Amino acid sequence: MNARLSAVEALEQRIGHSFADRDLLERALTHASVGDGARKVRHNERLEFLGDRVLNLLAAERLLALDPDAKEGVLSPRLAALVNGKACARVARRIGLAQALRLSGSASKIGARESDGVLGDACEALMAALFIDGGLDTARAFFLEAWAEEFADPSPAR
């Protein structure tokens, strides 16, 4: 088995979900750079769009549960700190997402695998894939565990 496939299996173990739809997982882990050239490859940008919404919903839900009396003016910046690209990239690093990513050779050479933007986008795409494959409860279970450290310090300065 090649290293990337091993990384994908390890990622599934860390996130606590085995995908029924393997193509969906592959799409979530495929960067748009793979589509450069003659082949038409389905990549993670559309999933990233949905994943951003799922992430915002789950973060807002959790913030309200943790502080039911908080005012919107307090909650909004906390939410933004929890769902921004840097927070998603930190989560992606903690779960070992970089090793499972599928990138073009040129993107790999320029260090895209460690880029906050690439990792953050892939993390959002993974949230969407979890939501589609396992439902909201599956996405929520992953979110609560993966974002626990972010909730410990949701300051915008992180």
Tab-separated table of C-alpha atoms in Angstrom:
chain	number	residue	atom	x	y	z
A	1	MET	CA	0.000	0.000	0.000
A	2	ASN	CA	1.364	3.431	-0.839
A	3	ALA	CA	2.063	6.081	1.799
A	4	ARG	CA	-0.863	8.309	0.855
A	5	LEU	CA	-3.414	5.488	1.069
A	6	SER	CA	-1.999	4.554	4.465
A	7	ALA	CA	-2.355	8.210	5.506
A	8	VAL	CA	-6.007	8.211	4.356
A	9	GLU	CA	-6.745	5.101	6.419
A	10	ALA	CA	-4.989	6.611	9.444
A	11	LEU	CA	-6.986	9.825	8.974
A	12	GLU	CA	-10.254	7.884	9.016
A	13	GLN	CA	-9.205	6.235	12.270
A	14	ARG	CA	-8.306	9.596	13.836
A	15	ILE	CA	-11.577	11.235	12.805
A	16	GLY	CA	-13.608	8.243	13.940
A	17	HIS	CA	-15.487	7.655	10.683
A	18	SER	CA	-15.057	5.098	7.937
A	19	PHE	CA	-16.478	6.492	4.708
A	20	ALA	CA	-19.099	4.465	2.880
A	21	ASP	CA	-18.545	6.678	-0.157
A	22	ARG	CA	-14.818	6.393	-0.902
A	23	ASP	CA	-15.108	8.722	-3.899
A	24	LEU	CA	-16.512	11.444	-1.645
A	25	LEU	CA	-13.548	11.123	0.722
A	26	GLU	CA	-11.109	11.208	-2.207
A	27	ARG	CA	-12.782	14.337	-3.571
A	28	ALA	CA	-12.539	16.023	-0.145
A	29	LEU	CA	-8.816	15.257	-0.069
A	30	THR	CA	-8.093	16.306	-3.669
A	31	HIS	CA	-6.701	19.797	-4.246
A	32	ALA	CA	-7.675	21.697	-7.400
A	33	SER	CA	-4.049	21.553	-8.590
A	34	VAL	CA	-4.564	17.872	-9.424
A	35	GLY	CA	-6.950	18.920	-12.183
A	36	ASP	CA	-4.287	20.914	-14.032
A	37	GLY	CA	-3.576	19.396	-17.392
A	38	ALA	CA	-5.563	17.121	-19.672
A	39	ARG	CA	-7.497	15.058	-17.103
A	40	LYS	CA	-10.711	16.280	-15.544
A	41	VAL	CA	-10.462	15.585	-11.830
A	42	ARG	CA	-13.142	16.264	-9.247
A	43	HIS	CA	-11.560	18.299	-6.459
A	44	ASN	CA	-12.615	19.673	-3.095
A	45	GLU	CA	-13.678	23.254	-3.853
A	46	ARG	CA	-17.440	22.572	-3.938
A	47	LEU	CA	-17.184	20.515	-0.750
A	48	GLU	CA	-15.251	23.352	0.853
A	49	PHE	CA	-18.244	25.629	0.184
A	50	LEU	CA	-20.638	23.297	2.011
A	51	GLY	CA	-18.123	22.472	4.744
A	52	ASP	CA	-17.767	26.143	5.623
A	53	ARG	CA	-21.521	26.291	6.298
A	54	VAL	CA	-21.529	23.067	8.328
A	55	LEU	CA	-18.581	24.319	10.362
A	56	ASN	CA	-20.261	27.660	11.048
A	57	LEU	CA	-23.468	25.933	12.138
A	58	LEU	CA	-21.678	23.569	14.515
A	59	ALA	CA	-19.461	26.292	15.972
A	60	ALA	CA	-22.434	28.598	16.540
A	61	GLU	CA	-24.389	25.754	18.116
A	62	ARG	CA	-21.503	24.967	20.478
A	63	LEU	CA	-20.928	28.603	21.437
A	64	LEU	CA	-24.597	28.995	22.342
A	65	ALA	CA	-24.519	25.790	24.391
A	66	LEU	CA	-21.418	26.917	26.281
A	67	ASP	CA	-22.747	30.408	26.996
A	68	PRO	CA	-26.534	30.605	26.548
A	69	ASP	CA	-26.666	34.190	27.846
A	70	ALA	CA	-23.908	35.633	25.646
A	71	LYS	CA	-24.856	38.529	23.406
A	72	GLU	CA	-24.417	38.411	19.643
A	73	GLY	CA	-21.671	41.046	19.826
A	74	VAL	CA	-19.615	38.686	21.987
A	75	LEU	CA	-20.439	35.551	20.024
A	76	SER	CA	-19.623	36.864	16.534
A	77	PRO	CA	-15.881	37.460	17.043
A	78	ARG	CA	-15.572	34.170	18.928
A	79	LEU	CA	-17.269	32.379	16.041
A	80	ALA	CA	-14.982	34.060	13.515
A	81	ALA	CA	-11.914	32.956	15.500
A	82	LEU	CA	-13.143	29.354	15.574
A	83	VAL	CA	-13.949	28.964	11.879
A	84	ASN	CA	-11.292	31.032	10.120
A	85	GLY	CA	-8.688	29.513	7.822
A	86	LYS	CA	-5.945	29.527	10.438
A	87	ALA	CA	-8.113	27.628	12.946
A	88	CYS	CA	-9.056	25.101	10.250
A	89	ALA	CA	-5.378	24.708	9.308
A	90	ARG	CA	-4.433	24.076	12.963
A	91	VAL	CA	-7.132	21.400	13.187
A	92	ALA	CA	-5.962	19.891	9.885
A	93	ARG	CA	-2.416	19.627	11.250
A	94	ARG	CA	-3.606	18.036	14.500
A	95	ILE	CA	-5.539	15.326	12.642
A	96	GLY	CA	-2.773	14.631	10.116
A	97	LEU	CA	-4.743	15.825	7.110
A	98	ALA	CA	-1.672	17.023	5.177
A	99	GLN	CA	-0.330	13.511	4.632
A	100	ALA	CA	-3.658	12.352	3.177
A	101	LEU	CA	-4.010	15.206	0.683
A	102	ARG	CA	-3.807	14.572	-3.020
A	103	LEU	CA	-1.858	17.391	-4.716
A	104	SER	CA	-0.206	17.888	-8.072
A	105	GLY	CA	3.545	17.368	-8.162
A	106	SER	CA	4.130	21.079	-8.704
A	107	ALA	CA	1.899	22.056	-5.761
A	108	SER	CA	3.753	19.595	-3.548
A	109	LYS	CA	7.115	21.013	-4.637
A	110	ILE	CA	6.152	24.554	-3.638
A	111	GLY	CA	4.997	23.426	-0.181
A	112	ALA	CA	1.231	23.570	-0.677
A	113	ARG	CA	0.801	20.567	1.638
A	114	GLU	CA	1.805	22.793	4.585
A	115	SER	CA	-0.016	25.919	3.423
A	116	ASP	CA	-2.624	27.278	5.841
A	117	GLY	CA	-4.917	27.998	2.895
A	118	VAL	CA	-4.700	24.516	1.404
A	119	LEU	CA	-5.047	22.823	4.803
A	120	GLY	CA	-7.908	25.064	5.924
A	121	ASP	CA	-9.815	24.486	2.694
A	122	ALA	CA	-9.277	20.717	2.891
A	123	CYS	CA	-10.483	20.701	6.497
A	124	GLU	CA	-13.703	22.440	5.424
A	125	ALA	CA	-14.107	19.948	2.577
A	126	LEU	CA	-13.664	17.102	5.069
A	127	MET	CA	-16.421	18.616	7.246
A	128	ALA	CA	-18.762	18.555	4.236
A	129	ALA	CA	-17.795	14.988	3.381
A	130	LEU	CA	-18.494	13.878	6.951
A	131	PHE	CA	-21.863	15.650	6.839
A	132	ILE	CA	-22.828	14.052	3.502
A	133	ASP	CA	-21.535	10.560	4.303
A	134	GLY	CA	-22.488	10.291	7.970
A	135	GLY	CA	-24.996	13.029	8.681
A	136	LEU	CA	-24.975	15.988	11.042
A	137	ASP	CA	-24.356	13.860	14.147
A	138	THR	CA	-21.189	12.408	12.592
A	139	ALA	CA	-19.956	15.860	11.589
A	140	ARG	CA	-20.783	17.163	15.072
A	141	ALA	CA	-18.909	14.351	16.835
A	142	PHE	CA	-15.800	15.059	14.760
A	143	PHE	CA	-16.160	18.802	15.253
A	144	LEU	CA	-16.489	18.606	19.028
A	145	GLU	CA	-13.332	16.544	19.337
A	146	ALA	CA	-11.233	18.211	16.641
A	147	TRP	CA	-12.082	21.770	17.705
A	148	ALA	CA	-11.795	21.198	21.484
A	149	GLU	CA	-8.406	22.919	21.592
A	150	GLU	CA	-9.784	25.849	19.599
A	151	PHE	CA	-12.597	26.304	22.122
A	152	ALA	CA	-10.054	26.327	24.930
A	153	ASP	CA	-8.708	29.603	23.429
A	154	PRO	CA	-11.033	31.053	20.768
A	155	SER	CA	-9.337	34.458	20.798
A	156	PRO	CA	-8.919	36.177	17.422
A	157	ALA	CA	-5.226	36.759	18.207
A	158	ARG	CA	-4.322	33.062	17.832
